[in-house]
Short mmCIF file of C-alpha atoms in Angstrom, two decimals:
data_model
loop_
_atom_site.label_atom_id
_atom_site.label_comp_id
_atom_site.label_asym_id
_atom_site.label_seq_id
_atom_site.Cartn_x
_atom_site.Cartn_y
_atom_site.Cartn_z
CA MET T 5 -1.74 -185.71 -109.69
CA ARG T 6 -4.47 -188.64 -108.82
CA THR T 7 -4.35 -189.84 -104.96
CA ALA T 8 -6.76 -192.65 -103.61
CA ILE T 9 -8.01 -191.88 -100.23
CA VAL T 10 -10.13 -193.12 -97.44
CA LYS T 11 -11.83 -191.08 -95.42
CA MET T 12 -14.43 -193.66 -94.46
CA LEU T 13 -13.46 -197.50 -94.23
CA GLY T 14 -15.35 -199.28 -97.21
CA ASN T 15 -15.32 -195.75 -99.09
CA THR T 16 -12.09 -195.41 -101.50
CA LEU T 17 -12.43 -191.70 -103.04
CA PHE T 18 -10.15 -190.41 -105.70
CA PHE T 19 -8.84 -186.61 -105.63
CA GLN T 20 -7.28 -184.90 -108.72
CA PHE T 21 -4.65 -182.39 -107.26
CA SER T 22 -2.30 -179.74 -108.63
CA GLU T 23 1.33 -180.64 -109.42
CA PRO T 24 3.57 -180.25 -105.93
CA THR T 25 5.97 -177.26 -105.97
CA PRO T 26 9.88 -178.59 -104.92
CA LEU T 27 11.10 -177.01 -102.08
CA PRO T 28 15.03 -176.22 -102.55
CA GLY T 29 17.04 -179.16 -102.04
CA GLU T 30 14.00 -181.74 -103.23
CA THR T 31 13.60 -182.93 -106.79
CA VAL T 32 9.99 -183.97 -108.30
CA ILE T 33 9.78 -186.87 -110.46
CA ASN T 34 7.37 -187.90 -113.19
CA VAL T 35 5.48 -191.18 -111.93
CA THR T 36 3.31 -192.12 -115.29
CA VAL T 37 1.73 -194.99 -114.00
CA VAL T 38 1.14 -197.02 -110.60
CA GLY T 39 -1.54 -200.18 -109.59
CA ILE T 40 -3.13 -200.57 -106.03
CA LYS T 41 -2.88 -204.02 -104.45
CA GLN T 42 -5.30 -206.21 -103.62
CA LEU T 43 -4.25 -205.34 -100.11
CA ASP T 44 -4.74 -201.60 -100.09
CA ARG T 45 -8.41 -202.45 -101.87
CA ALA T 46 -8.57 -204.95 -99.43
CA ILE T 47 -7.56 -203.06 -96.60
CA ALA T 48 -9.57 -200.07 -97.25
CA LYS T 49 -13.09 -202.19 -97.35
CA ARG T 50 -12.52 -203.55 -93.83
CA THR T 51 -11.29 -207.22 -94.91
CA HIS T 52 -8.21 -207.79 -94.24
CA ASP T 53 -6.75 -208.20 -90.63
CA SER T 54 -4.43 -205.37 -90.86
CA SER T 55 -7.42 -202.98 -91.70
CA PRO T 56 -7.11 -199.98 -89.29
CA LYS T 57 -9.61 -198.91 -87.01
CA ASN T 58 -9.27 -194.93 -87.72
CA SER T 59 -9.35 -193.22 -91.19
CA PRO T 60 -8.37 -191.20 -93.53
CA TYR T 61 -6.28 -193.85 -94.57
CA TYR T 62 -3.86 -193.08 -97.77
CA SER T 63 -2.75 -195.07 -100.06
#
């Protein structure tokens, strides 16, 4: 499983995580592809008005 994490605004990092183990009553779904929107990229670069003042920022 991969995720994009902005630990410092302006710097997006991609991480690989192990597959989650569901708790009782939970279901794991298989997601094949997810896109990062231009809005997410602008927020991470701090070029959008809604950019957070603090990090980390998770997308």
